[in-house]
JSON list of C-alpha atoms in Angstrom, two decimals:
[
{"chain": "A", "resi": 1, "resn": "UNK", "atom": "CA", "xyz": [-8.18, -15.32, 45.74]},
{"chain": "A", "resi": 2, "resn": "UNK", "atom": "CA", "xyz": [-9.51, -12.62, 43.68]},
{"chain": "A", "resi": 3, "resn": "UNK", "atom": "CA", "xyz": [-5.70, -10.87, 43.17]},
{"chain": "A", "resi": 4, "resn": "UNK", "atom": "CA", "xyz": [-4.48, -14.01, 42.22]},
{"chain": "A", "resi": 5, "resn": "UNK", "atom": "CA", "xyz": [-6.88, -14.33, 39.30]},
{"chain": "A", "resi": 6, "resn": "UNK", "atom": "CA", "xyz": [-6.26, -10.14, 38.19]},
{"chain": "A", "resi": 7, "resn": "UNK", "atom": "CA", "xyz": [-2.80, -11.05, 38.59]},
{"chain": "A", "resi": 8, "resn": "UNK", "atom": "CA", "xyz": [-3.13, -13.94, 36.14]},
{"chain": "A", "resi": 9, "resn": "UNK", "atom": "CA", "xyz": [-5.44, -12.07, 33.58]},
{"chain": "A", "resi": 10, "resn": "UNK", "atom": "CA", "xyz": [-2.79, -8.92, 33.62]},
{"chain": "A", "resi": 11, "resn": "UNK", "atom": "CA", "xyz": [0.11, -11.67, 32.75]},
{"chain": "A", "resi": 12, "resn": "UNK", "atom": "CA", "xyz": [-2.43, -13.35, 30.17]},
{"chain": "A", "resi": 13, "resn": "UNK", "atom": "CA", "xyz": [-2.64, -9.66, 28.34]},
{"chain": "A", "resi": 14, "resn": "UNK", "atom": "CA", "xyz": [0.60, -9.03, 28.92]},
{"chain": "A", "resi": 15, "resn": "UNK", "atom": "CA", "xyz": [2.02, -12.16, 27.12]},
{"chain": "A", "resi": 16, "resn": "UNK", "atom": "CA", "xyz": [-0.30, -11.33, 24.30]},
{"chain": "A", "resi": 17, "resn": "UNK", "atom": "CA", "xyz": [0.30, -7.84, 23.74]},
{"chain": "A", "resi": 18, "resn": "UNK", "atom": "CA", "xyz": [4.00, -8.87, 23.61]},
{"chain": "A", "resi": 19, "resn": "UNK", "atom": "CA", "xyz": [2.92, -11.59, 20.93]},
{"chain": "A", "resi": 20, "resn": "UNK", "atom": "CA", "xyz": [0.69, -9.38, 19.01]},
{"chain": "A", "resi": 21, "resn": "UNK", "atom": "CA", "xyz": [3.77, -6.60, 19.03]},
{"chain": "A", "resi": 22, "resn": "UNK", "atom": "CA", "xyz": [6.37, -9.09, 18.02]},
{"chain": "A", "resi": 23, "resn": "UNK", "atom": "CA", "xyz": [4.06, -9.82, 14.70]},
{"chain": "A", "resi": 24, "resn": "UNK", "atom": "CA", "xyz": [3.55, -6.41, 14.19]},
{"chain": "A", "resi": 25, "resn": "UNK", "atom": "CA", "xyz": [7.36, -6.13, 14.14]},
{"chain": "A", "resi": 26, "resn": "UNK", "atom": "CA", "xyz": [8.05, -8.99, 12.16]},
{"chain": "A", "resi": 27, "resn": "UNK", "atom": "CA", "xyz": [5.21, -7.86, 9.00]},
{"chain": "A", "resi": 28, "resn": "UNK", "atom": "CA", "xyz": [6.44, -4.74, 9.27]},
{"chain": "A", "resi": 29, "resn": "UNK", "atom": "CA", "xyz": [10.12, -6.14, 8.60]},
{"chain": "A", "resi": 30, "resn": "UNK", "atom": "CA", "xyz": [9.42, -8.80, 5.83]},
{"chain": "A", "resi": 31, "resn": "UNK", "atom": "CA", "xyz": [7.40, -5.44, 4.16]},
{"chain": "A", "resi": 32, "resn": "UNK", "atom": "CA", "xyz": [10.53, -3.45, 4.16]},
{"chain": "A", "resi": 33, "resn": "UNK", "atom": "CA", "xyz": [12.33, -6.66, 2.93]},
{"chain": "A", "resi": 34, "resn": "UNK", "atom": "CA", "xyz": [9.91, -6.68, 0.22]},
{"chain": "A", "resi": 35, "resn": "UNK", "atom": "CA", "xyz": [10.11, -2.75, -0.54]},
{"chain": "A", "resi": 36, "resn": "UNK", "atom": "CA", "xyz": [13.97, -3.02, -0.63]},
{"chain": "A", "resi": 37, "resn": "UNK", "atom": "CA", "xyz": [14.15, -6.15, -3.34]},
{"chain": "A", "resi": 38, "resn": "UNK", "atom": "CA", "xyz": [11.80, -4.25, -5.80]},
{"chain": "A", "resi": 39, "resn": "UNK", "atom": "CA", "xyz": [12.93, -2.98, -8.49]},
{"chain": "A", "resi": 40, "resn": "UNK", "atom": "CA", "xyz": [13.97, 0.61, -9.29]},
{"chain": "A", "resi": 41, "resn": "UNK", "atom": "CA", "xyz": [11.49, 2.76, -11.50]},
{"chain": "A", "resi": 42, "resn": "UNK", "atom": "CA", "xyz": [11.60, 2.07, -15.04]},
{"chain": "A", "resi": 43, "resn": "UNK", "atom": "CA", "xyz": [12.71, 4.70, -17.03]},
{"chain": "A", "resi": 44, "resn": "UNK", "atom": "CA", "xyz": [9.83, 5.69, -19.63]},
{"chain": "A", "resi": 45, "resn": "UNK", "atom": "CA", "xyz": [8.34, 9.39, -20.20]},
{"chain": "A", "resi": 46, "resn": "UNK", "atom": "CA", "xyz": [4.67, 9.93, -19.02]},
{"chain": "A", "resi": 47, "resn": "UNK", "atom": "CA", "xyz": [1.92, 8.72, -21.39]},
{"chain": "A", "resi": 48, "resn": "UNK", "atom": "CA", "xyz": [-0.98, 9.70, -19.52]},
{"chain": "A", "resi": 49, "resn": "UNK", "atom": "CA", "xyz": [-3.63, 8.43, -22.03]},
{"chain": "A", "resi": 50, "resn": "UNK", "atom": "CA", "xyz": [-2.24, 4.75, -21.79]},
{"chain": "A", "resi": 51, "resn": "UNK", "atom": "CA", "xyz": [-1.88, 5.59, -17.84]},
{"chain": "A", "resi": 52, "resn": "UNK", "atom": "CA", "xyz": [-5.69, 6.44, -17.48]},
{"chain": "A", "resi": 53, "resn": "UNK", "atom": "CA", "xyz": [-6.63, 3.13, -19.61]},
{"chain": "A", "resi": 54, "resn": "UNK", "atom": "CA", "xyz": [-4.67, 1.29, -16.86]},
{"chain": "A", "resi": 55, "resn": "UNK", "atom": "CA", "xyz": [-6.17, 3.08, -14.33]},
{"chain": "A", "resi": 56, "resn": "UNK", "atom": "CA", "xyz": [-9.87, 2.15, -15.92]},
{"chain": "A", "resi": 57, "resn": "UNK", "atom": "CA", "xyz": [-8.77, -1.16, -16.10]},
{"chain": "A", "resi": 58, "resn": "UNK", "atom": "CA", "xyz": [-7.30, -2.51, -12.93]},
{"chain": "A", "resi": 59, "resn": "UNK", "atom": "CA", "xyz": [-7.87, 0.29, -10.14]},
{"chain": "A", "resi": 60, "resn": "UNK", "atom": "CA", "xyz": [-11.41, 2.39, -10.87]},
{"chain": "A", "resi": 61, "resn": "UNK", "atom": "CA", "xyz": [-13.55, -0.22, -9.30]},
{"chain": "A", "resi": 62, "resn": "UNK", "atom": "CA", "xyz": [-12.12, 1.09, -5.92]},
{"chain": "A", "resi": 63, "resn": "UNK", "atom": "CA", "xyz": [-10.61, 4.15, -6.48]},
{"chain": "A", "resi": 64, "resn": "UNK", "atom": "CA", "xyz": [-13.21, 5.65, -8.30]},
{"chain": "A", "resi": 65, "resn": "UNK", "atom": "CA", "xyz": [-14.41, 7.30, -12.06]},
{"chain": "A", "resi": 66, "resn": "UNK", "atom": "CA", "xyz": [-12.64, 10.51, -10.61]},
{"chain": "A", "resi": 67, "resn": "UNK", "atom": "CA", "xyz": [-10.29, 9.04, -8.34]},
{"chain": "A", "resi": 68, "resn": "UNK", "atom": "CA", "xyz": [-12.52, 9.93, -5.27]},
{"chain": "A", "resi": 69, "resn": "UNK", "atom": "CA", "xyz": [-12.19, 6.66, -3.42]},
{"chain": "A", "resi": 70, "resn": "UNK", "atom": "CA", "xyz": [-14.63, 4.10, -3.27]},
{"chain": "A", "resi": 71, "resn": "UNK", "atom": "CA", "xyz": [-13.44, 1.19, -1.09]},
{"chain": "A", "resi": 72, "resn": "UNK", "atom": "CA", "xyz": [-9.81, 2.26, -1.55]},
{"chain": "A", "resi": 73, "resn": "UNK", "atom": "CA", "xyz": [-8.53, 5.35, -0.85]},
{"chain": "A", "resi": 74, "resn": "UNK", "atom": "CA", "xyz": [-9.22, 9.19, -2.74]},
{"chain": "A", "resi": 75, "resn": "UNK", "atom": "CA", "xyz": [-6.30, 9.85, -5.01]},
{"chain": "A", "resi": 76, "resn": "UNK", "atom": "CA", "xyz": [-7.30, 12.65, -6.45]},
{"chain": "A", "resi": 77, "resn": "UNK", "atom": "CA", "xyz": [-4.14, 14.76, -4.37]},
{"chain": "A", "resi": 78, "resn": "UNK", "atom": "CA", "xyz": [-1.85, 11.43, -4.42]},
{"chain": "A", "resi": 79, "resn": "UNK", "atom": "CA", "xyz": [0.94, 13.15, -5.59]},
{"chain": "A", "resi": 80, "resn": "UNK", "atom": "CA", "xyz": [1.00, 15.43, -2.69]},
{"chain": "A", "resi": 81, "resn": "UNK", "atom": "CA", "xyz": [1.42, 12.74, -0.51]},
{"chain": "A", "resi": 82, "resn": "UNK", "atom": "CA", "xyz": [3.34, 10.18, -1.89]},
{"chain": "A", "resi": 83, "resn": "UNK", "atom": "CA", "xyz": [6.59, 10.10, -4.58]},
{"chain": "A", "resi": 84, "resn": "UNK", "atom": "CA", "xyz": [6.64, 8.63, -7.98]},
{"chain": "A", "resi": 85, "resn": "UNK", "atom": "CA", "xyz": [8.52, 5.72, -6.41]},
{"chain": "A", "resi": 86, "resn": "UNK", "atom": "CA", "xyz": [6.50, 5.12, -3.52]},
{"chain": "A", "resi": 87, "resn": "UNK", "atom": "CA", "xyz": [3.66, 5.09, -5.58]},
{"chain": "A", "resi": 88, "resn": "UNK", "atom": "CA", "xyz": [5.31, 2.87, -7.70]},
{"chain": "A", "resi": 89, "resn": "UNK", "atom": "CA", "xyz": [5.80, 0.61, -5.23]},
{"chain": "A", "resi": 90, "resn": "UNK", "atom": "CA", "xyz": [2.62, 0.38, -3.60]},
{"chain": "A", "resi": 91, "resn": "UNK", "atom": "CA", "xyz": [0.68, -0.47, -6.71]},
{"chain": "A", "resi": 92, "resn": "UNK", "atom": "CA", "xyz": [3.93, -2.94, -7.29]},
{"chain": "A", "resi": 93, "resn": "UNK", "atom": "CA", "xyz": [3.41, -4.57, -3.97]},
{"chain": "A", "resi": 94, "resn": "UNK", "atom": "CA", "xyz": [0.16, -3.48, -2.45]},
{"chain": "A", "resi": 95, "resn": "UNK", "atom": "CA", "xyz": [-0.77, -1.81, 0.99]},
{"chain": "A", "resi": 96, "resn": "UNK", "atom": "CA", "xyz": [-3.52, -2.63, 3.36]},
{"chain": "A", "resi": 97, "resn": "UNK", "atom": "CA", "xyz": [-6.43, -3.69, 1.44]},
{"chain": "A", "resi": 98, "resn": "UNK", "atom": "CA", "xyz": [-4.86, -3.26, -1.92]},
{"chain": "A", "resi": 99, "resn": "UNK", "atom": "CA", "xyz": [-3.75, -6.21, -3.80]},
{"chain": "A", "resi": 100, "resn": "UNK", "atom": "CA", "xyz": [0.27, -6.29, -5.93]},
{"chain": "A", "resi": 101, "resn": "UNK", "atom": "CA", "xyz": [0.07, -5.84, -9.34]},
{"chain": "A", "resi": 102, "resn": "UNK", "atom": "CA", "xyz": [3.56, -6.51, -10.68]},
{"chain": "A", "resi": 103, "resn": "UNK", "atom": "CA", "xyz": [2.27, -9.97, -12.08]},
{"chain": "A", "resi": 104, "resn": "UNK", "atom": "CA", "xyz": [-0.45, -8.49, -13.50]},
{"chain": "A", "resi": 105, "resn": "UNK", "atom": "CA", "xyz": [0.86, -5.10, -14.73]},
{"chain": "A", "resi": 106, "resn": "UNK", "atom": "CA", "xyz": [4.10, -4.33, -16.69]},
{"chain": "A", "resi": 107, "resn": "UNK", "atom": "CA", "xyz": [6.26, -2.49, -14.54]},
{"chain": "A", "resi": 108, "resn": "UNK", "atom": "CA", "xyz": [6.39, -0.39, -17.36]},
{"chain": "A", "resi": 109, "resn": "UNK", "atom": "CA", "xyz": [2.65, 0.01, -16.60]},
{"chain": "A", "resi": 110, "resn": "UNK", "atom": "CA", "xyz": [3.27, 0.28, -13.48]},
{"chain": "A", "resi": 111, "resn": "UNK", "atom": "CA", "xyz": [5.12, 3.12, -13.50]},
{"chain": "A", "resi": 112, "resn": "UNK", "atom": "CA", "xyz": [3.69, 4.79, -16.34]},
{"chain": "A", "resi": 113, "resn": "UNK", "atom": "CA", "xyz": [0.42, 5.00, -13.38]},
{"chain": "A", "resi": 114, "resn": "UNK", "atom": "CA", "xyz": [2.74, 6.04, -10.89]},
{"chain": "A", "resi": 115, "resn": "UNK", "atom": "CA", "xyz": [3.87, 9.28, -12.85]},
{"chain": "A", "resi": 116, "resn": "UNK", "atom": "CA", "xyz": [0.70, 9.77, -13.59]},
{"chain": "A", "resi": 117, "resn": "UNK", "atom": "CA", "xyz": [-0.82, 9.88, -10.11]},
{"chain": "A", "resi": 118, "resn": "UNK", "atom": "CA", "xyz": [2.22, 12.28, -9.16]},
{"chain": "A", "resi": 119, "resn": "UNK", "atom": "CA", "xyz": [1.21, 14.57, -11.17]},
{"chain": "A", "resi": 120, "resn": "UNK", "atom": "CA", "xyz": [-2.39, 14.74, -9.49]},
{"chain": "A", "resi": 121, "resn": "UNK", "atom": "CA", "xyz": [-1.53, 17.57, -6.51]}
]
């Protein structure tokens, strides 16, 4: 009686880790859908004083006065990590716990941030 109930738990988990990886696979999909449709980087030199006012604006109640991270992330050696264009396309789109800002930004502003964080090695 007893190995017919373990038996029946391990299918239980079993059936659920296979649910909880076929999610997994599906966000992770409909996020590199969403990566692929966005647009390319606007083309506009750096203007890192209009950049920072951004930055004060929409992203230093989590990242930080000095970009050392609050409840997001430090990005204070961003650009070491990440591109211009992945950059941005995560403040485009979001990641984790960080919300999209391409209806709230101008992609112009948008990627006038981006090159900005790039710079910061």
């Amino acid at each position: 009686m007893h190995r017919w109930i373990m038996v029946s738990l391990c299918g239980i988990a079993c059936v659920l880790g296979m649910g909880f990886l076929f999610a997994e696979v599906q966000r992770h999909s409909s996020e590199t859908k969403q990566e692929a449709a966005a647009p390319a980087l606007p083309d506009a030199p750096l203007n890192a004083q209009a950049a920072e006012a951004v930055y004060k604006q929409s992203c230093i109640a989590c990242h930080g006065n000095d970009l050392e991270g609050k409840m997001g992330p430090n990005l204070q050696k961003v650009g070491g990590k990440l591109s211009t264009e992945q950059l941005y396309k995560v403040i485009q789109n979001g990641r984790g716990g960080m919300p999209a800002f391409k209806s709230s930004l101008k992609d112009e502003d948008i990627a006038n941030v981006a090159r900005w964080l790039a710079e910061k090695k």
